[in-house]
Coordinates of C-alpha atoms and ligand atoms in Angstrom, one line a residue:
M11 CA -9.0 31.2 40.6
R12 CA -12.0 33.4 42.3
K13 CA -13.5 35.9 40.7
T14 CA -12.3 39.7 42.1
N15 CA -15.5 40.7 43.8
A16 CA -19.4 38.9 42.7
R17 CA -19.8 41.5 40.4
W18 CA -16.9 41.4 37.9
H19 CA -14.6 38.6 36.2
W20 CA -10.8 39.6 36.6
W21 CA -10.1 39.6 33.1
Q22 CA -12.4 42.9 33.9
K23 CA -11.5 45.0 36.2
G24 CA -8.0 44.0 35.4
V25 CA -4.5 44.5 33.7
I26 CA -3.1 42.1 31.0
Y27 CA 1.0 42.1 30.3
Q28 CA 1.8 40.3 27.0
A29 CA 5.1 38.9 28.0
Y30 CA 7.5 38.1 24.4
P31 CA 8.7 35.2 26.2
L32 CA 12.2 34.8 23.6
S33 CA 13.1 38.7 25.0
F34 CA 11.4 39.2 28.2
Q35 CA 14.3 36.9 31.1
D36 CA 17.0 35.2 29.7
S37 CA 17.3 32.8 33.1
N38 CA 20.1 30.4 31.0
G39 CA 22.5 32.4 29.7
D40 CA 21.5 31.1 26.7
G41 CA 20.9 34.8 25.0
K42 CA 17.4 33.7 24.3
G43 CA 14.5 35.1 27.5
D44 CA 13.0 31.1 29.3
L45 CA 10.8 30.4 31.5
Q46 CA 12.2 30.7 34.7
G47 CA 12.8 34.7 33.4
I48 CA 9.9 35.4 33.7
A49 CA 9.1 33.8 36.5
S50 CA 12.3 35.7 38.4
R51 CA 10.7 38.4 37.2
L52 CA 6.9 38.1 38.8
D53 CA 6.8 40.4 42.0
Y54 CA 8.3 43.8 39.0
L55 CA 5.2 42.8 37.3
K56 CA 3.8 42.9 40.7
W57 CA 5.0 46.0 41.7
L58 CA 4.1 47.3 38.6
G59 CA 0.3 46.1 39.0
I60 CA -0.6 43.3 36.5
D61 CA -3.0 41.5 36.8
A62 CA -1.7 38.2 34.1
V63 CA 1.1 37.9 31.8
W64 CA 0.2 36.3 28.5
L65 CA 2.9 34.6 26.8
C66 CA 3.6 34.6 22.9
P67 CA 4.1 30.4 22.1
I68 CA 6.6 28.8 24.3
F69 CA 6.0 25.5 22.2
P70 CA 7.8 23.1 20.4
S71 CA 8.7 24.5 17.3
P72 CA 11.3 24.7 14.3
M73 CA 10.5 28.6 14.5
V74 CA 10.0 29.4 11.5
D75 CA 7.7 31.6 12.4
C76 CA 9.7 32.2 16.3
G77 CA 7.1 30.2 18.1
Y78 CA 3.9 30.8 15.6
D79 CA 5.1 27.1 13.9
I80 CA 4.3 24.8 16.8
S81 CA 5.1 20.9 16.2
D82 CA 4.0 19.8 19.6
Y83 CA 0.9 21.4 21.4
Q84 CA 1.1 19.4 24.3
N85 CA 4.7 20.5 25.3
I86 CA 7.0 23.2 26.1
N87 CA 10.1 24.6 23.4
P88 CA 13.8 23.7 25.4
V89 CA 14.5 27.2 24.2
F90 CA 12.1 27.6 27.1
G91 CA 12.2 25.0 29.6
T92 CA 10.2 22.1 30.5
L93 CA 6.9 21.0 31.1
A94 CA 8.4 21.5 35.2
D95 CA 9.2 25.4 34.7
F96 CA 6.3 25.6 33.8
D97 CA 3.5 24.0 36.0
R98 CA 6.4 26.2 38.7
L99 CA 5.8 29.1 36.7
I100 CA 2.0 29.2 37.1
A101 CA 2.4 28.2 40.8
E102 CA 4.4 31.1 41.6
A103 CA 2.4 33.9 39.3
H104 CA -0.8 32.6 41.2
R105 CA 0.7 32.6 44.6
R106 CA 1.4 36.2 43.3
D107 CA -2.6 36.2 42.3
I108 CA -1.6 37.3 38.1
R109 CA -2.8 34.9 36.2
I110 CA -0.8 33.6 32.9
L111 CA -2.4 33.5 30.0
L112 CA -1.4 31.1 27.3
D113 CA -1.3 31.9 23.1
L114 CA -2.9 29.1 21.7
V115 CA -2.1 29.1 17.7
P116 CA -5.6 27.1 15.8
N117 CA -5.6 27.6 12.5
H118 CA -2.0 26.7 11.1
T119 CA 0.9 23.5 12.9
S120 CA 4.0 23.5 12.0
D121 CA 4.8 21.6 8.8
R122 CA 7.1 19.3 11.3
H123 CA 3.7 18.6 13.5
F124 CA 3.3 15.0 13.6
W125 CA 0.0 15.9 12.4
F126 CA 1.2 17.2 9.2
L127 CA 3.5 14.3 8.0
Q128 CA 1.2 12.1 8.5
S129 CA -1.3 13.9 6.5
R130 CA 1.1 14.4 3.2
A131 CA 2.0 11.0 3.9
S132 CA -0.6 9.6 1.7
R133 CA -4.0 10.9 -0.1
E134 CA -5.2 7.6 1.7
N135 CA -3.9 8.5 5.0
P136 CA -7.1 9.2 8.2
K137 CA -5.2 12.6 8.6
R138 CA -4.9 13.8 5.5
S139 CA -8.9 15.4 5.6
W140 CA -6.7 17.7 9.5
Y141 CA -5.0 19.8 6.6
I142 CA -6.7 21.7 3.3
W143 CA -5.8 19.4 0.4
R144 CA -6.8 20.2 -3.6
N145 CA -6.1 19.9 -6.9
A146 CA -4.8 21.5 -9.5
Q147 CA -6.6 23.1 -12.0
P148 CA -7.2 21.7 -14.6
G149 CA -4.6 23.6 -17.0
G150 CA -2.4 23.0 -14.3
G151 CA -1.9 26.1 -11.2
P152 CA -3.0 26.9 -7.7
P153 CA -6.8 25.7 -6.8
N154 CA -7.7 29.4 -6.9
N155 CA -6.4 33.4 -5.9
W156 CA -6.3 33.2 -2.4
L157 CA -2.5 34.7 -1.5
S158 CA -0.3 34.2 2.1
I159 CA -0.5 36.9 4.4
F160 CA 3.7 36.3 3.9
G161 CA 4.2 37.3 0.1
G162 CA 3.5 35.0 -2.8
S163 CA -0.1 32.0 -3.1
A164 CA -1.3 30.8 0.1
W165 CA -1.3 27.2 -1.9
E166 CA 1.6 24.9 -2.1
W167 CA 2.4 21.8 -4.1
D168 CA 3.4 18.7 -2.6
E169 CA 4.8 16.4 -5.0
A170 CA 4.7 13.1 -3.8
T171 CA 1.0 13.4 -3.6
G172 CA 0.0 15.4 -6.4
Q173 CA -1.8 18.2 -4.4
Y174 CA -1.4 21.5 -3.4
Y175 CA -2.0 22.2 0.2
Y176 CA -3.1 25.6 1.3
H177 CA -0.9 28.0 3.8
A178 CA -2.3 31.3 5.0
F179 CA 1.3 32.4 6.2
L180 CA 4.6 30.5 5.2
K181 CA 4.8 26.7 3.3
E182 CA 6.0 26.2 6.7
Q183 CA 2.3 26.9 8.1
P184 CA 0.2 24.3 6.7
D185 CA -3.6 24.9 8.5
L186 CA -6.0 22.7 10.0
N187 CA -9.5 21.3 8.0
W188 CA -11.7 22.5 10.9
R189 CA -14.8 21.5 8.6
N190 CA -13.1 18.1 10.0
P191 CA -14.9 18.3 13.6
E192 CA -11.9 15.5 14.9
V193 CA -9.6 18.5 14.4
L194 CA -11.9 20.1 16.6
H195 CA -11.6 17.4 19.1
A196 CA -7.7 17.4 18.9
M197 CA -7.4 20.6 19.6
L198 CA -10.3 20.8 22.1
D199 CA -7.5 18.0 24.1
V200 CA -5.2 20.2 23.7
I201 CA -6.9 23.6 25.8
R202 CA -8.2 20.6 27.7
F203 CA -4.3 19.9 28.8
W204 CA -3.5 23.5 29.6
L205 CA -6.5 24.4 31.8
E206 CA -6.0 21.2 33.9
R207 CA -2.5 22.2 34.2
G208 CA -3.8 26.2 36.0
T209 CA -3.9 28.2 32.5
D210 CA -6.0 30.8 33.5
G211 CA -7.0 31.6 29.9
F212 CA -5.6 31.9 26.0
R213 CA -4.9 34.6 23.7
I214 CA -5.8 33.1 20.2
D215 CA -3.8 33.7 17.0
V216 CA -5.8 34.8 13.8
V217 CA -9.2 33.5 14.5
W218 CA -11.3 34.7 12.5
H219 CA -9.5 32.7 9.9
L220 CA -10.3 29.2 11.3
I221 CA -12.9 28.4 8.8
K222 CA -12.5 28.8 4.9
D223 CA -15.5 29.2 2.0
A224 CA -16.4 25.5 1.3
L225 CA -16.3 26.3 -2.5
F226 CA -13.3 28.0 -2.6
R227 CA -13.5 31.0 -4.4
D228 CA -11.7 33.7 -5.5
N229 CA -11.6 36.7 -3.8
P230 CA -12.2 40.1 -5.7
S231 CA -9.6 42.2 -5.8
N232 CA -9.0 45.3 -3.5
P233 CA -10.8 48.2 -4.7
T234 CA -8.7 50.7 -2.0
Y235 CA -4.9 49.0 -2.7
T236 CA -2.0 50.6 -3.4
P237 CA 0.6 49.4 -4.5
D238 CA 2.7 50.8 -1.7
Q239 CA 0.9 47.7 0.7
S240 CA 1.4 44.8 1.4
P241 CA 0.4 42.7 -1.9
Y242 CA -1.3 40.6 0.2
L243 CA -4.4 43.8 0.6
S244 CA -4.3 43.3 -3.1
L245 CA -7.4 41.2 -2.9
L246 CA -10.0 41.2 -0.2
T247 CA -10.4 38.2 1.8
T248 CA -14.3 37.8 1.2
Y249 CA -13.2 33.7 0.8
S250 CA -10.2 32.9 3.1
A251 CA -12.0 34.2 6.5
D252 CA -14.4 35.5 8.6
Q253 CA -16.9 33.1 8.1
P254 CA -19.7 32.8 9.2
E255 CA -19.1 29.6 10.8
V256 CA -16.0 30.8 12.4
V257 CA -18.5 31.4 15.4
E258 CA -19.7 28.3 16.3
V259 CA -16.3 26.3 16.5
I260 CA -15.4 29.8 19.5
T261 CA -18.7 28.5 21.0
R262 CA -17.3 25.1 20.9
I263 CA -13.9 26.3 22.8
R264 CA -15.5 28.2 24.9
R265 CA -18.0 25.8 25.6
L266 CA -14.9 23.6 27.1
V267 CA -13.2 26.5 29.1
D268 CA -16.4 27.4 30.9
Q269 CA -16.4 24.2 32.9
Y270 CA -13.5 25.9 34.4
D271 CA -13.5 28.4 36.5
D272 CA -13.0 32.0 35.6
R273 CA -10.9 31.9 32.9
V274 CA -10.2 34.0 29.2
L275 CA -10.8 33.5 25.7
I276 CA -9.2 36.8 23.9
G277 CA -8.8 36.5 20.2
E278 CA -6.8 38.4 17.8
I279 CA -8.9 39.8 15.1
Y280 CA -7.9 42.0 12.3
L281 CA -11.0 43.4 11.0
P282 CA -13.3 46.6 10.5
I283 CA -14.4 47.2 14.1
E284 CA -17.7 46.3 13.3
R285 CA -17.3 43.5 12.0
T286 CA -15.2 42.2 15.7
M287 CA -18.5 42.6 17.3
R288 CA -20.3 38.6 16.0
Y289 CA -17.0 37.3 18.0
Y290 CA -18.4 37.9 21.0
G291 CA -21.3 35.5 20.5
S292 CA -24.9 36.7 19.7
D293 CA -25.6 35.5 23.4
G294 CA -22.1 36.0 24.5
E295 CA -21.4 32.9 23.8
A296 CA -18.1 33.0 22.1
L297 CA -14.8 35.1 22.9
H298 CA -15.1 37.0 26.2
L299 CA -12.2 39.4 24.0
P300 CA -12.6 40.0 20.6
F301 CA -8.6 41.9 20.1
N302 CA -10.0 46.0 19.7
F303 CA -6.2 47.0 17.9
Q304 CA -8.0 50.1 16.3
L305 CA -5.6 52.3 19.1
I306 CA -2.7 50.6 16.8
Q307 CA -4.4 50.7 13.3
L308 CA -5.9 54.4 13.5
P309 CA -3.6 58.2 12.7
W310 CA -2.5 59.3 16.4
D311 CA -6.0 61.6 15.4
P312 CA -7.9 63.5 18.1
G313 CA -10.8 63.4 15.9
I314 CA -10.7 60.0 14.7
I315 CA -9.5 58.6 18.3
R316 CA -12.7 60.5 19.6
H317 CA -15.1 59.0 16.8
A318 CA -13.1 55.3 16.7
V319 CA -14.0 55.3 21.0
E320 CA -17.2 56.5 20.8
Q321 CA -18.1 54.4 17.5
Y322 CA -16.3 51.0 19.5
E323 CA -18.3 52.3 23.2
G324 CA -22.0 52.3 20.7
M325 CA -21.6 49.4 19.0
L326 CA -20.5 46.9 21.7
P327 CA -22.8 44.8 21.8
T328 CA -25.1 44.6 26.1
H329 CA -23.0 41.2 27.3
G330 CA -20.1 42.5 25.7
W331 CA -17.1 44.2 27.7
P332 CA -15.0 46.5 25.3
N333 CA -10.5 46.3 25.3
W334 CA -7.8 48.3 24.4
V335 CA -4.1 47.6 22.3
I336 CA -1.5 50.0 21.8
G337 CA 1.5 47.6 21.0
N338 CA 2.6 44.2 20.2
H339 CA 4.6 42.3 18.9
D340 CA 3.3 42.5 15.0
R341 CA 2.9 46.3 15.0
R342 CA 5.4 49.4 15.0
R343 CA 5.9 50.0 18.9
V344 CA 3.8 53.5 20.5
V345 CA 6.9 55.4 20.6
S346 CA 8.5 55.4 17.4
R347 CA 4.4 55.7 15.5
I348 CA 3.5 59.1 17.8
G349 CA 6.7 59.9 20.0
P350 CA 7.9 60.2 23.0
E351 CA 5.6 62.5 24.8
Q352 CA 2.2 61.4 23.2
A353 CA 3.2 57.7 24.1
R354 CA 3.0 58.8 27.8
V355 CA -1.2 60.5 27.2
A356 CA -1.4 57.4 24.6
A357 CA -0.7 55.1 28.1
V358 CA -3.3 57.9 29.7
L359 CA -5.7 56.6 27.1
L360 CA -5.0 53.2 27.0
L361 CA -5.3 52.9 31.0
T362 CA -8.7 55.0 31.5
L363 CA -10.8 54.1 28.9
R364 CA -13.8 51.6 29.8
G365 CA -12.0 48.3 29.0
T366 CA -9.6 45.5 29.2
P367 CA -6.0 46.8 28.7
T368 CA -3.1 44.9 27.4
I369 CA 0.2 46.7 27.9
Y370 CA 2.9 45.2 25.5
Y371 CA 6.4 44.7 27.0
G372 CA 8.6 47.1 27.3
E373 CA 5.8 49.6 26.9
E374 CA 5.7 50.9 30.7
I375 CA 9.7 51.9 29.7
G376 CA 8.6 53.5 26.8
M377 CA 11.2 51.1 24.3
S378 CA 10.9 52.1 21.0
D379 CA 11.8 50.3 17.5
A380 CA 15.5 49.1 18.1
A381 CA 17.4 48.9 14.6
I382 CA 18.6 45.6 13.4
P383 CA 21.3 45.3 11.4
E384 CA 20.6 43.6 7.7
E385 CA 21.9 40.1 9.1
R386 CA 20.3 40.2 12.2
V387 CA 17.8 40.3 10.5
V388 CA 15.3 36.6 12.1
D389 CA 11.5 37.9 11.5
T390 CA 11.0 35.4 8.2
R391 CA 8.2 38.3 7.1
G392 CA 11.8 40.8 7.3
K393 CA 13.8 38.4 5.0
R394 CA 11.4 38.5 2.1
Q395 CA 9.8 42.1 2.7
P396 CA 13.0 44.0 3.3
G397 CA 11.4 46.7 6.2
R398 CA 8.3 44.7 6.5
G399 CA 10.1 42.3 9.9
R400 CA 8.8 42.9 13.1
D401 CA 12.3 42.1 14.9
P402 CA 12.4 45.7 16.2
V403 CA 10.0 45.9 18.3
R404 CA 10.7 42.3 19.6
T405 CA 14.1 43.1 21.6
P406 CA 15.6 42.0 25.0
M407 CA 13.7 44.2 27.4
Q408 CA 15.4 46.9 29.1
W409 CA 16.0 45.7 32.5
S410 CA 19.2 48.3 33.0
D411 CA 22.2 49.6 31.3
G412 CA 24.7 47.1 32.7
P413 CA 25.7 44.1 29.9
N414 CA 23.2 43.5 27.5
A415 CA 20.6 45.5 29.2
G416 CA 20.1 42.9 32.3
F417 CA 18.2 40.4 30.1
S418 CA 21.1 37.7 29.8
A419 CA 24.3 36.5 30.2
A420 CA 25.7 36.0 26.3
A421 CA 24.9 38.0 24.0
P422 CA 21.2 38.1 23.0
W423 CA 19.1 36.8 19.9
L424 CA 18.7 40.2 18.6
P425 CA 20.3 42.7 19.5
V426 CA 19.7 44.7 22.5
S427 CA 18.4 48.3 21.4
R428 CA 21.2 51.7 21.6
D429 CA 18.5 53.7 23.5
C430 CA 19.1 50.9 26.6
E431 CA 21.1 53.3 29.1
R432 CA 18.9 55.7 29.2
V433 CA 15.5 53.9 28.5
N434 CA 15.7 51.0 31.2
V435 CA 13.5 49.9 34.0
A436 CA 16.1 50.2 36.9
R437 CA 16.7 54.2 36.1
Q438 CA 13.6 54.5 35.7
T439 CA 12.1 53.6 38.7
E440 CA 14.9 56.3 40.2
D441 CA 13.0 58.4 38.3
A442 CA 10.0 60.1 39.7
R443 CA 7.8 61.4 36.3
S444 CA 9.7 58.6 34.1
M445 CA 7.5 56.6 31.9
L446 CA 7.7 53.6 34.1
A447 CA 6.4 55.6 37.3
L448 CA 2.6 57.2 34.7
Y449 CA 2.9 53.6 34.8
R450 CA 3.1 52.5 37.8
R451 CA 1.3 55.8 38.7
L452 CA -1.8 55.2 36.7
L453 CA -2.0 51.2 37.2
L454 CA -2.2 52.3 40.9
L455 CA -4.6 54.7 40.6
R456 CA -6.8 52.9 38.4
L457 CA -7.1 49.3 40.9
S458 CA -7.9 51.9 43.3
Q459 CA -10.4 52.9 42.3
P460 CA -13.2 51.0 40.5
A461 CA -14.9 54.1 38.5
L462 CA -11.8 54.2 36.6
N463 CA -11.6 50.4 36.1
V464 CA -15.4 49.0 36.0
G465 CA -16.6 52.4 35.7
Q466 CA -19.6 53.9 33.3
Y467 CA -17.4 55.6 29.9
R468 CA -19.0 58.6 28.9
S469 CA -17.6 61.3 26.1
F470 CA -17.3 64.8 27.4
P471 CA -16.8 67.9 25.1
A472 CA -13.9 69.1 24.7
P473 CA -11.6 71.8 22.3
D474 CA -10.1 69.8 18.5
G475 CA -6.8 68.9 19.6
V476 CA -8.3 66.9 23.1
V477 CA -10.5 63.9 23.6
A478 CA -11.6 64.2 26.9
Y479 CA -14.4 61.5 28.8
L480 CA -15.9 60.7 32.0
R481 CA -15.8 57.9 33.9
I482 CA -18.5 57.4 36.3
G483 CA -18.5 54.7 39.1
D484 CA -21.0 54.3 41.8
D485 CA -19.8 56.9 44.3
K486 CA -17.2 59.1 42.2
R487 CA -16.7 60.4 38.6
F488 CA -13.7 61.2 36.6
L489 CA -13.1 64.0 34.3
I490 CA -9.9 62.3 31.4
A491 CA -8.4 65.5 29.3
L492 CA -5.3 63.9 26.7
N493 CA -4.3 66.8 24.9
L494 CA -3.2 65.4 21.4
T495 CA -1.1 68.4 20.7
G496 CA 1.7 70.4 21.1
S497 CA 0.4 73.2 22.0
C498 CA -2.1 74.2 25.2
Q499 CA -5.6 73.7 24.6
E500 CA -8.1 74.8 27.1
V501 CA -10.9 73.2 28.4
N502 CA -14.4 74.6 30.0
L503 CA -15.2 72.2 32.5
G504 CA -18.4 73.8 32.8
N505 CA -20.0 73.6 36.3
L506 CA -17.6 70.7 37.2
S507 CA -14.8 71.5 39.7
G508 CA -12.2 68.5 41.0
R509 CA -8.5 68.5 41.4
V510 CA -5.7 66.7 39.4
A511 CA -5.2 63.0 40.3
L512 CA -3.0 62.6 38.4
S513 CA -0.7 64.2 35.4
S514 CA 1.0 62.4 32.7
L515 CA 4.4 65.1 33.5
L516 CA 3.4 63.5 36.9
D517 CA 4.4 67.1 38.8
D518 CA 1.0 68.5 39.3
E519 CA -1.6 65.9 41.4
G520 CA -3.7 67.6 44.1
Q521 CA -4.4 70.9 42.1
G522 CA -7.1 72.4 41.6
A523 CA -9.6 72.4 38.5
S524 CA -13.0 74.6 38.0
S525 CA -14.2 76.5 35.2
T526 CA -11.7 76.4 32.3
M527 CA -8.6 73.9 32.9
T528 CA -5.2 74.9 30.7
L529 CA -4.1 71.6 29.3
R530 CA 0.1 71.7 29.0
E531 CA 1.7 70.6 25.7
N532 CA 0.7 66.8 25.7
E533 CA 0.2 66.5 29.1
A534 CA -2.8 64.5 30.3
V535 CA -5.0 64.6 33.2
I536 CA -7.4 62.3 35.5
I537 CA -9.8 65.1 37.4
E538 CA -11.6 63.3 40.3
I539 CA -14.7 65.5 40.1
D540 CA -15.7 67.3 43.7
E541 CA -19.1 65.4 43.7
S542 CA -20.0 67.8 47.5
A543 CA -19.7 71.0 44.9
Ligands
NOJ159 C1 -0.1 36.4 14.2 C2 0.8 36.5 15.1 O1 0.7 37.9 15.6 C3 2.1 36.5 14.0 O2 3.3 37.2 14.6 C4 1.7 35.0 14.1 O3 3.5 35.1 12.7 C5 0.7 34.6 12.7 N1 -0.3 34.7 13.8 C6 1.0 33.6 12.5 O4 0.8 32.7 13.2

């Protein structure tokens, strides 16, 4: 695939859409989404205006962690289809100039993966050192205090071989030993396999976890921990994650990816934002896009958001391209976090900040966290830690108000959200002021205006309840002003004037704006600056 133009890569100008394959579209009537289903919705995605689709894992898996427990990296889970279906999906997507990104899960495999079956077979097995095996402490008990993100110790005792193995997540997800070069080479083979099939890039799962402390020292306790938080947070991850050597591993992966034309590497990293910066590499040789999760994690407060954007813009290395996310398959949906009115403001923010946006499926129609009855809980975390389950954000895409929201002819694997009669694609396509209409307008505007996708960012003075900034292109400027409150706000434009190119309320386009501009409650506007003034 070619670059969009000489100066910018497609992944800088473009917009990524995260599809959760189990829930996007079922084509064979088993109540579970699949690759043919996704292919059948490519025209919708094209119409919407997205450039790439990232698929959560589609590989063979016992599905103990919904596919993040892979038992074969070089095949397709029959639930989703076959390798031939994948090839067709790639071809159909590329025909529409849509890229396909896969979810690479290199930190851990399923405990059913052949590598692990070998590894646990005996201490002498050549694959033993592909995973992290340690002796019990002298008096018995796990080798150190490291905790599993899903609860309890991160060490599982293996009776047959008399050692513990390490798992940052479930015991069914043993961590690979990335200090062993054989693991790196095996994973490079996996990556090459998918690149050769036309995959346009990868989102790398928990990339900051890949390397652990060589001495396996105890993690210190977290001084700011409060008991309402997940027990995992009671310790800092000083020795179990974010080790200096991890960037070297990523660089090896990047070198391979760079042998192919214009592919992208995105990394999942939940760390304080300043610590994600080194994942770009000291000279841009690591990830293209270390995920920036600030808009998911921070309170929706104008002062905090303004500060976060400015700080992030300020700390990016010169070779680092920004990115933004407001939702994903692990976190509450934006509508449920900040309400439907402010979710429209968040959409404008996501799609007008400098950097690559990722839209989580259903965000574009304002899907909210669905209620999941106890007996329907699927997510292992939800089963282990009631109230912390992720099923509510993984429910079927709401295409229509028909049976099963148009997702499947059969009862879906997770219940369809109750609001699907109102919140669905078909209905919102007919409504010129719907959330879907807003997303589509934003995406088209962004696509047609280089200032809005690759232009410079500059903050703009605004009252307390407002976040405002300029996007500056070669010959055009836009002022974006977001009212994060439920009351009117006045923004002083100084000597700037222009016209409203888009209001989040979708009723005000073309109106002039000068001197003091009033933002209505929960309104965000994009003003095209009049350069002739
Ligand atoms: C991060 C993924 O986003 C999450 O869904 C998964 O449970 C863990 N990694 C373990 O792979």
